[in-house]
Coordinates of C-alpha atoms and ligand atoms in Angstrom, one line a residue:
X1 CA 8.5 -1.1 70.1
X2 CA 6.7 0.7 67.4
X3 CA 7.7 4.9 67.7
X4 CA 4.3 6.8 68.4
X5 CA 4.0 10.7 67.5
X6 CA 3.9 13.3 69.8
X7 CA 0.4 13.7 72.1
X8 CA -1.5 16.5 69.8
X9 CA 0.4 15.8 66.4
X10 CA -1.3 14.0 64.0
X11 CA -1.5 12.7 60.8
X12 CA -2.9 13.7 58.2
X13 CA -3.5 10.9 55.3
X14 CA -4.3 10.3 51.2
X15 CA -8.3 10.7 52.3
X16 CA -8.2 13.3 54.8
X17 CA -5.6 15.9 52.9
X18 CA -7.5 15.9 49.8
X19 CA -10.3 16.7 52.0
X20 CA -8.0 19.3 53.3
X21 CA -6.6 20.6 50.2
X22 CA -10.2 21.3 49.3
X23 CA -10.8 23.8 51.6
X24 CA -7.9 25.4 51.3
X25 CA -8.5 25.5 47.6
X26 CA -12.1 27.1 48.2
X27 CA -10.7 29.5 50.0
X28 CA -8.0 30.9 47.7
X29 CA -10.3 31.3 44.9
X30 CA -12.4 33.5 47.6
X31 CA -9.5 35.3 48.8
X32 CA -8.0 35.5 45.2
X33 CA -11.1 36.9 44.2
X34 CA -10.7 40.0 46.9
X35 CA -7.9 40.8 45.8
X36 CA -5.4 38.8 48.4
X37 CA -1.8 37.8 47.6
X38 CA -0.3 34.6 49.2
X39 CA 2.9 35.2 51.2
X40 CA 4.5 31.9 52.7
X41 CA 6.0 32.8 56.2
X42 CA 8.5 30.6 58.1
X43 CA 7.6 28.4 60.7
X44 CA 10.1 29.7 63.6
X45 CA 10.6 33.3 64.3
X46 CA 12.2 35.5 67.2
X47 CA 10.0 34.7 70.6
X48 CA 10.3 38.3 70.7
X49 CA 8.1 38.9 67.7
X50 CA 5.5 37.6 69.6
X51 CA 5.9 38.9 73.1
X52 CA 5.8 42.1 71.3
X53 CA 2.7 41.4 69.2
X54 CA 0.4 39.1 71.0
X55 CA 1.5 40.2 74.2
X56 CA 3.6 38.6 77.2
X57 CA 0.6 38.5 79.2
X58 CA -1.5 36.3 77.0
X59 CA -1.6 32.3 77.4
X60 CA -0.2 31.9 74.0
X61 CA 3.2 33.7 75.1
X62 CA 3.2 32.4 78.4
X63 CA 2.2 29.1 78.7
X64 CA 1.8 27.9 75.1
X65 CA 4.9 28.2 72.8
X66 CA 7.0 25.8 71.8
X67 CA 10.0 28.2 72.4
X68 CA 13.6 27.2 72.3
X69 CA 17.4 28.5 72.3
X70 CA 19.1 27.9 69.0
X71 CA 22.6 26.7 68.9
X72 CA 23.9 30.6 68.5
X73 CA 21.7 31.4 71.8
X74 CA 18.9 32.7 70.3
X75 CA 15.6 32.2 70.9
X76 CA 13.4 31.5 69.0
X77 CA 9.9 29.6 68.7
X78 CA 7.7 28.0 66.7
X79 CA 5.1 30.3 65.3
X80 CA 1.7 30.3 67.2
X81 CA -0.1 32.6 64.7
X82 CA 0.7 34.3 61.7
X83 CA -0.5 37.9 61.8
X84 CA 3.0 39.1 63.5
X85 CA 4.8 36.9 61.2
X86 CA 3.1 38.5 58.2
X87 CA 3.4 42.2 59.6
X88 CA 7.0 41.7 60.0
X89 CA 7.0 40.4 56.3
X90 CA 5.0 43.5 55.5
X91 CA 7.7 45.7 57.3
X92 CA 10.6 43.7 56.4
X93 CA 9.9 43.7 52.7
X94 CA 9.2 47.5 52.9
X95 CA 5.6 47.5 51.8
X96 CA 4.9 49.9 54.2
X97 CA 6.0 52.8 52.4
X98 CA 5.6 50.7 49.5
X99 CA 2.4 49.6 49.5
X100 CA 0.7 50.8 52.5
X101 CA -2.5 49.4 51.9
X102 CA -1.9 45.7 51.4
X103 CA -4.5 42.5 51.4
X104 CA -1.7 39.5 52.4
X105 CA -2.9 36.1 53.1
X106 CA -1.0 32.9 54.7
X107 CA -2.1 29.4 55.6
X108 CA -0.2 26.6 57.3
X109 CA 0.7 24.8 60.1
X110 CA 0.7 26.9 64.0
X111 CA 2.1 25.6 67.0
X112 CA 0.4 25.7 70.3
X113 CA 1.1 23.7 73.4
X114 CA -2.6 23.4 74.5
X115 CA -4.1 20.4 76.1
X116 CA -5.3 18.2 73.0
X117 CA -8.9 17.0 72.8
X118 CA -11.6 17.3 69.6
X119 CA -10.8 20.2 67.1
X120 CA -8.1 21.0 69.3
X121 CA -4.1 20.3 68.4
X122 CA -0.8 21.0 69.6
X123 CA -0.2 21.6 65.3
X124 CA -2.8 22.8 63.4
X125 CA -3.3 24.5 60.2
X126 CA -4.7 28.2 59.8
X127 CA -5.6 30.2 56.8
X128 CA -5.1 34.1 57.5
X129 CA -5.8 36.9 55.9
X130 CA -4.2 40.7 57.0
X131 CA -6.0 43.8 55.2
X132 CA -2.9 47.0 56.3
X133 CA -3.1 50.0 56.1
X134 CA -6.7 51.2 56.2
X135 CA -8.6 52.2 59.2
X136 CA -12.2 52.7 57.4
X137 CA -15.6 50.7 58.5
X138 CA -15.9 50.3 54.8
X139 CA -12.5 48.2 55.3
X140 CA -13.7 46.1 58.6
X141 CA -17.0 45.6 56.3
X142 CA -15.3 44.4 53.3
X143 CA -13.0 42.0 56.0
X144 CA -16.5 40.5 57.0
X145 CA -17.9 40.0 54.1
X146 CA -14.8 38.0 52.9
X147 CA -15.4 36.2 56.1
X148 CA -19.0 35.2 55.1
X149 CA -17.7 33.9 51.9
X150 CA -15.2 32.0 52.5
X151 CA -17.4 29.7 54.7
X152 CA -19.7 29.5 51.9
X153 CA -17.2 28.6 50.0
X154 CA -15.6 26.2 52.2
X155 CA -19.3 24.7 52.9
X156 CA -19.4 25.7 56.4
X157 CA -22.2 24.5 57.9
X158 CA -24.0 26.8 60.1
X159 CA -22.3 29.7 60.6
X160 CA -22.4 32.3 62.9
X161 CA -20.3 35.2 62.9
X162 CA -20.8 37.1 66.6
X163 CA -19.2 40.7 66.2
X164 CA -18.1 43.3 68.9
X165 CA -16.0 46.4 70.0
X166 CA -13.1 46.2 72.1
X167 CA -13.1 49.9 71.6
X168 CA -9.7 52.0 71.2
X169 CA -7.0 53.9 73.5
X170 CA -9.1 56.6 74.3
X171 CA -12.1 54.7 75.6
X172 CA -10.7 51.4 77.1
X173 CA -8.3 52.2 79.2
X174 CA -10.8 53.9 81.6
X175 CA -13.4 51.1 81.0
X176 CA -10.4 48.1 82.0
X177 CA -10.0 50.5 85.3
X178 CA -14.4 49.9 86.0
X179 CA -14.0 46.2 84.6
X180 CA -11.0 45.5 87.2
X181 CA -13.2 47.5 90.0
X182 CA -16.0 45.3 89.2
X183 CA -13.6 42.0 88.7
X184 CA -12.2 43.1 92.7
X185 CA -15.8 43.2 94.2
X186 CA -16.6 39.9 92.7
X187 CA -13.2 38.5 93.5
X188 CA -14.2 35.7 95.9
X189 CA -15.9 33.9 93.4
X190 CA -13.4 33.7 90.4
X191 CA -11.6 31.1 89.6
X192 CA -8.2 31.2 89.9
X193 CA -7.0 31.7 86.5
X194 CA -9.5 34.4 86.6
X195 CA -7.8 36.1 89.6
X196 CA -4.4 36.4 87.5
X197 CA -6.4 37.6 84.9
X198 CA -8.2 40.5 86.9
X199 CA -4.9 42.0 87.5
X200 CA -3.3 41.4 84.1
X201 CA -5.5 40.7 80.8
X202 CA -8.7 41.8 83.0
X203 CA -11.0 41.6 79.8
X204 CA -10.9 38.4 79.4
X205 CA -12.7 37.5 82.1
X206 CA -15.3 38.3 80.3
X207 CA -15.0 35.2 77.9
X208 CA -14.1 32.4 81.1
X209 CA -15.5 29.1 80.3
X210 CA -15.8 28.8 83.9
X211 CA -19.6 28.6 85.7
X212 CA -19.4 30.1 88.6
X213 CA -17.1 33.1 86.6
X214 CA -19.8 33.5 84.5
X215 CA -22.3 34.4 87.0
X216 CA -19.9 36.3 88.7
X217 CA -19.5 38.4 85.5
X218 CA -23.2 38.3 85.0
X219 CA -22.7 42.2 85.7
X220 CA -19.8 43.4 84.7
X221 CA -19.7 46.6 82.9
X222 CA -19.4 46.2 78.9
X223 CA -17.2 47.8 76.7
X224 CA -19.9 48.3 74.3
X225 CA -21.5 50.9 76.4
X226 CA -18.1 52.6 77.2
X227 CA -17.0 53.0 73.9
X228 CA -16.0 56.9 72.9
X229 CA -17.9 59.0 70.1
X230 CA -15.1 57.7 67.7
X231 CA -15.2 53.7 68.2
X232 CA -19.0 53.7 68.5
X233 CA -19.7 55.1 64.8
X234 CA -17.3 53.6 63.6
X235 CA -19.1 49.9 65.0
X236 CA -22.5 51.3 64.0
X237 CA -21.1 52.2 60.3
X238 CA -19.4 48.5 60.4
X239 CA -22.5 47.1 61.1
X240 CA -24.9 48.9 58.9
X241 CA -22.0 48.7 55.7
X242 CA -22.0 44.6 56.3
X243 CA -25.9 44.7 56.5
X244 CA -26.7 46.2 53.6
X245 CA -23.8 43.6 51.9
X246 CA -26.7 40.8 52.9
X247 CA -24.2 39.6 55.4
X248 CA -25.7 38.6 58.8
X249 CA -24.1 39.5 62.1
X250 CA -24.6 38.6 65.7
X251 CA -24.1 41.3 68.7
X252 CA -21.7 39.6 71.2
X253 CA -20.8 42.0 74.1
X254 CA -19.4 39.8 75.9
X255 CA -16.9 38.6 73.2
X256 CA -13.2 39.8 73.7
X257 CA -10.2 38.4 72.0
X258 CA -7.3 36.9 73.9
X259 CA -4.6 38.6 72.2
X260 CA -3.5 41.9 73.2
X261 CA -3.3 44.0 70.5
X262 CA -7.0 44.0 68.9
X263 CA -9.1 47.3 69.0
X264 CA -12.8 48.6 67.9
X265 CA -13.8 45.6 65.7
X266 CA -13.6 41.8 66.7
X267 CA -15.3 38.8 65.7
X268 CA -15.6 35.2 66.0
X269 CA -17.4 32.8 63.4
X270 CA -18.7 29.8 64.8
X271 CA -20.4 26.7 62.9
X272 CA -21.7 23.1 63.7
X273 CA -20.1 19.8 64.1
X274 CA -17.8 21.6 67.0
X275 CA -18.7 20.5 70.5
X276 CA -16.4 22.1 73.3
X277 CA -14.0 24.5 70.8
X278 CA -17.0 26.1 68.5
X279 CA -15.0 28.6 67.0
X280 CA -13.8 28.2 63.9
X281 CA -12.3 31.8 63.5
X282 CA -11.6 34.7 64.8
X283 CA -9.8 38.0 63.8
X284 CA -10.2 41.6 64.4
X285 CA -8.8 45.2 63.7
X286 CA -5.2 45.4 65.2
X287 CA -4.5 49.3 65.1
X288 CA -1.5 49.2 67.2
X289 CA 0.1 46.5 65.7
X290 CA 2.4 47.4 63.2
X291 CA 3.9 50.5 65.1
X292 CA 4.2 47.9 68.2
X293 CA 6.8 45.7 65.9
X294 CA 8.4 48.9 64.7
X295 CA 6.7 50.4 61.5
X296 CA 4.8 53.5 61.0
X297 CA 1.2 53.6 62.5
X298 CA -0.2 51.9 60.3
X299 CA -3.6 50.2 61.0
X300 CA -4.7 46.8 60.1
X301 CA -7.5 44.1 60.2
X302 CA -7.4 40.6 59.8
X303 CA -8.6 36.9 61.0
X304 CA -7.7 33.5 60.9
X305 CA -9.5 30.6 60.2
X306 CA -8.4 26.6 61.6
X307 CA -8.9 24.4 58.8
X308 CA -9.5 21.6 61.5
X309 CA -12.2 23.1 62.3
X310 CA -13.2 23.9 59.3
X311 CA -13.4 20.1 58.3
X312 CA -15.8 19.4 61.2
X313 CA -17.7 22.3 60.0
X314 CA -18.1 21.3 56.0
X315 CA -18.8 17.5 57.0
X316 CA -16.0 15.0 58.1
X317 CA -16.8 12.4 55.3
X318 CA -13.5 11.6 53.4
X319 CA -13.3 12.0 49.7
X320 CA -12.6 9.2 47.3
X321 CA -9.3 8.6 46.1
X322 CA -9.3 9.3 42.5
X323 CA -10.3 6.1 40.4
X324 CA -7.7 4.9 38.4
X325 CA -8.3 5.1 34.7
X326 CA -6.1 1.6 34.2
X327 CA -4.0 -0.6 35.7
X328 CA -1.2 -2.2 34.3
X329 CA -0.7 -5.8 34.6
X330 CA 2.3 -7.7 33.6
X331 CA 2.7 -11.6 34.1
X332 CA 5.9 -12.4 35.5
X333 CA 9.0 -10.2 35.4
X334 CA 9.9 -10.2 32.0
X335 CA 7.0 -8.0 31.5
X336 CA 8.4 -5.9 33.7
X337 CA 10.3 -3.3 31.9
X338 CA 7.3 -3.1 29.2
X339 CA 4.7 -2.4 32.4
X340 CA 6.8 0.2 34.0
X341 CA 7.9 1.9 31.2
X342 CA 3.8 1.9 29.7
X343 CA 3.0 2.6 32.8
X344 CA 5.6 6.3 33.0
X345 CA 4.5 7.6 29.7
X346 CA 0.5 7.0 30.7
X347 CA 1.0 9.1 34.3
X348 CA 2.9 12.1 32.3
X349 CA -0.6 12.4 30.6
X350 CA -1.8 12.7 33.7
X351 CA -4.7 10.2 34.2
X352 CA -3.9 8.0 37.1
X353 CA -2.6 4.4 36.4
X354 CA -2.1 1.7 38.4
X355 CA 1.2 -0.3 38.3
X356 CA 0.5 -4.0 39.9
X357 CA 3.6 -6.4 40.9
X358 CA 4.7 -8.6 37.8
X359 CA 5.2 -11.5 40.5
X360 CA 1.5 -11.6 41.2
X361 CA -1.3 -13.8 39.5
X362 CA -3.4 -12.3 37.4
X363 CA -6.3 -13.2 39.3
X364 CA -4.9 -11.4 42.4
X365 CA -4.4 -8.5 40.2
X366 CA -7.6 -8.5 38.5
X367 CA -9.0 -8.4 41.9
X368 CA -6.9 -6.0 42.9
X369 CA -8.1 -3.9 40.2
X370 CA -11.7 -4.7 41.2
X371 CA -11.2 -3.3 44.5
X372 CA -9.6 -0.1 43.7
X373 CA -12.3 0.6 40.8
X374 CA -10.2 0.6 37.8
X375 CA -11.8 1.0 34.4
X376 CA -9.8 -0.8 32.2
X377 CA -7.0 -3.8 33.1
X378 CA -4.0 -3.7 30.8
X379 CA -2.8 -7.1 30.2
X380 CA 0.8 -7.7 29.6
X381 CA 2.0 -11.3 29.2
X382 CA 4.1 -13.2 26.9
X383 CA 1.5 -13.2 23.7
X384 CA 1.4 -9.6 24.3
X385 CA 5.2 -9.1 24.3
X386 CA 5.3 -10.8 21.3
X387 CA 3.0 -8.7 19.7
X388 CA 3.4 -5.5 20.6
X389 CA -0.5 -5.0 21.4
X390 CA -1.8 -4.8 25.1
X391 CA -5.1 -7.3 25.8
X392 CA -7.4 -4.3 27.2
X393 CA -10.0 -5.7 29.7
X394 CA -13.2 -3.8 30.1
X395 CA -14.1 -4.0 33.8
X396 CA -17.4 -2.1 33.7
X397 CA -18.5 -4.0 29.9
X398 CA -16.7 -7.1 31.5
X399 CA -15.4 -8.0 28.0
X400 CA -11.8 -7.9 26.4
X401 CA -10.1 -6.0 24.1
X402 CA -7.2 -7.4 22.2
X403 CA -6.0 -4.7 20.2
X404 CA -7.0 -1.5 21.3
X405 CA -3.1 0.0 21.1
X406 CA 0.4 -0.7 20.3
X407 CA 2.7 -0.4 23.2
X408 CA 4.8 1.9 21.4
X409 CA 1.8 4.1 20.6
X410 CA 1.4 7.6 21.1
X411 CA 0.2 7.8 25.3
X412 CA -2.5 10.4 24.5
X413 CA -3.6 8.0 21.6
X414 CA -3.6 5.0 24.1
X415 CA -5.4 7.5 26.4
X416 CA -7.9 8.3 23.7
X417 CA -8.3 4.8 23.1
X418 CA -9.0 4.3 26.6
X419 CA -11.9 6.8 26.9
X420 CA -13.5 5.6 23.8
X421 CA -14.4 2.0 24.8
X422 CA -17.9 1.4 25.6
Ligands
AMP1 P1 -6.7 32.4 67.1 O1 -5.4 32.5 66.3 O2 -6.5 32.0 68.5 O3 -7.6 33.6 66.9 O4 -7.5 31.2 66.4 C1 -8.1 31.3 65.2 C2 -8.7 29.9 64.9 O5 -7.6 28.9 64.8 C3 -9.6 29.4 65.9 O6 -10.9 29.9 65.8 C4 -9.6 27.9 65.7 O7 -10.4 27.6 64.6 C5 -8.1 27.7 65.2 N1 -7.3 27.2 66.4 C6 -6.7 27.9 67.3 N2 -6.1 27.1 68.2 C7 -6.3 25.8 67.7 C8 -5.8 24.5 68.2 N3 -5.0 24.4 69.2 N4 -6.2 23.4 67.4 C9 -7.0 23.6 66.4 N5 -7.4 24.8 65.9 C10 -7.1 25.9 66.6

């Protein structure tokens, strides 16, 4: 029997990752453009990195790592985000005395035993971006506005970037005590995932999914009208900075982020083509963060993006393979050597060629060529051994060519050649 993959790994083929690499492409030159530097994390790191970070009360920790103990005993997981990964990079390469202030980017592959279904994988791909060591609404702003452009970028369609504050240590401590008061007098009528939660991660029943949690919730104190003097300039600067940047943002007060470490600023951008999982990124200001994982207090900002996601967004419609230029092909095998090595110095130029099988006919091959849109068929047979010239055919002019080249020619002459034809 055939080996299947695992439920919520997938495959990603030719079509789909040049699709992929696309993206990711548009979005470097954005995040280039801002200033970012790439860092490439590893994919497994100390579970405790990220009961530390994201917090050992979050679904992620609990419930959704693929954690393990490694032949030496320790354990260790595969990652399930990258902003702790990239603050221990920051702090184990010493930027933070270094280079406090740091824009550091990642993208790659995350790990996250959820239940699969559309836009939603147990490995998935994320491009990240950290902005340490500044505390400033200009900062948040400027983290926003990056935001905005990378979906532009990408070819996002329909975004929707919902902004809110979680507040800070001064002001949400005592609003979590009113949420939880409110969360108990509601109790009866939570689901049961939201009755953990009450006592635990009480914001986020805020964001349940859940109907009857929602109504329940319906009037629930907001953290937007708790936040302290500090926390609420500093949203009203945010918001009026990214404004007058032409970047458009949506009030969500209902929006909290399920990690555990986020203060003041967080946001989610949404876009089309979704259904169920809408979100196509969040991120948000992570004060505590580095100090929590043993650095100075330093603050930071950040988001992620899921390129998944990002596909559905920018239109699902798989790019063309690129059409070869030629195709090589030889009659029988003692053409062989002549194809092959023809065909080596062509690709070093860089233009894709073709190589057909010398055991084929030339009718299948010229079919072959047909279908794969070739512009040019390079005939190599015995007459053409002998004479050291290939027999070019024209596919598009539908006519032949008998001595374009020499086989021993220069390739970028034969390429020249090539593109000259008409
Ligand atoms: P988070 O790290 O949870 O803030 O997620 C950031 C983004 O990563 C989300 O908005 C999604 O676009 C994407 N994402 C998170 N989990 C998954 C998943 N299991 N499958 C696909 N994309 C995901």
């Amino acid at each position: 029997m055939a080996i299947a993959s695992i439920k919520g790994f997938r495959d990603v083929l030719p079509a789909e990752a040049a699709r992929r690499r696309a993206i990711v492409d548009a979005a470097r030159g954005v995040l280039e453009a801002y200033g970012y530097g790439e860092v490439e994390l590893p994919l497994l790191e100390k579970v405790e990195l990220f009961s530390r970070s994201v917090g050992a009360t979050s679904d992620i920790v609990e419930k959704e790592m693929y954690a393990f103990e490694d032949r030496d005993g320790a354990t260790i997981a595969l990652r399930p985000e990258g902003t702790a990964s990239l603050v221990r990079a920051y702090l184990d390469a010493g930027l933070a005395r270094a280079q406090p202030v740091a824009r550091l980017w990642y993208g790659g592959p995350m790990f996250r035993r959820e239940r699969p279904q559309k836009g939603r994988y147990r490995q998935f791909s994320q491009i990240g971006a950290e902005f340490l060591g500044r505390e400033d609404a200009a900062a948040d702003a400027e983290t926003l506005c990056l935001v905005a452009d990378i979906c532009a970028a990408v070819g996002v369609r329909g975004m929707r970037i919902q902004v809110n504050s979680l507040g800070d240590a001064a002001c949400r401590p005592a609003y979590r005590e009113k949420l939880t008061a409110y969360g108990r007098s509601v109790d009866l009528l939570l689901c049961d995932d939201c009755r953990v939660r009450l006592e635990r991660n009480p914001l986020r029943l805020l964001d349940c999914k859940n109907e009857g949690c929602r109504a329940a919730m319906e009037a629930a104190p907001l953290m937007i009208d708790h936040l302290c003097d500090g926390c609420r300039d500093h949203h009203a600067e945010v918001l009026s900075l990214v404004l007058s940047a032409g970047v458009l943002l949506e009030a969500n007060p209902r929006m909290v982020r399920g990690l555990d470490y986020y203060c003041r600023t967080a946001f989610e951008i949404t876009a089309e083509g979704q259904g169920a999982q809408d979100a196509i990124g969040g991120g948000g200001r992570y004060d505590g963060l580095v100090a929590a994982l043993g650095g100075p207090d330093l603050p930071g900002i950040g988001f992620a993006f899921g390129v998944e996601r990002m596909q559905l967004a920018s239109g699902s419609e798989a790019d063309a393979d690129a059409v070869p230029l030629a195709m090589i092909a030889p009659i029988g095998d003692v053409a062989a050597p002549a194809a092959l090595a023809l065909a080596r110095r062509l690709r070093q130029t860089g233009c894709r060629i073709d190589l057909e099988s010398p055991r084929r006919r030339l009718k299948a091959q010229m079919k072959q060529a047909d279908k794969v849109g070739a512009r040019f068929v390079v005939i190599l047979g015995d007459a053409e051994l002998e004479s050291g010239r290939a027999t070019v055919r024209d596919l598009k002019a539908q006519k032949d060519h008998p001595s374009l080249f020499a086989l021993d020619d220069e390739a970028e002459s034969i390429i020249a050649a090539l593109g000259c034809v008409e």
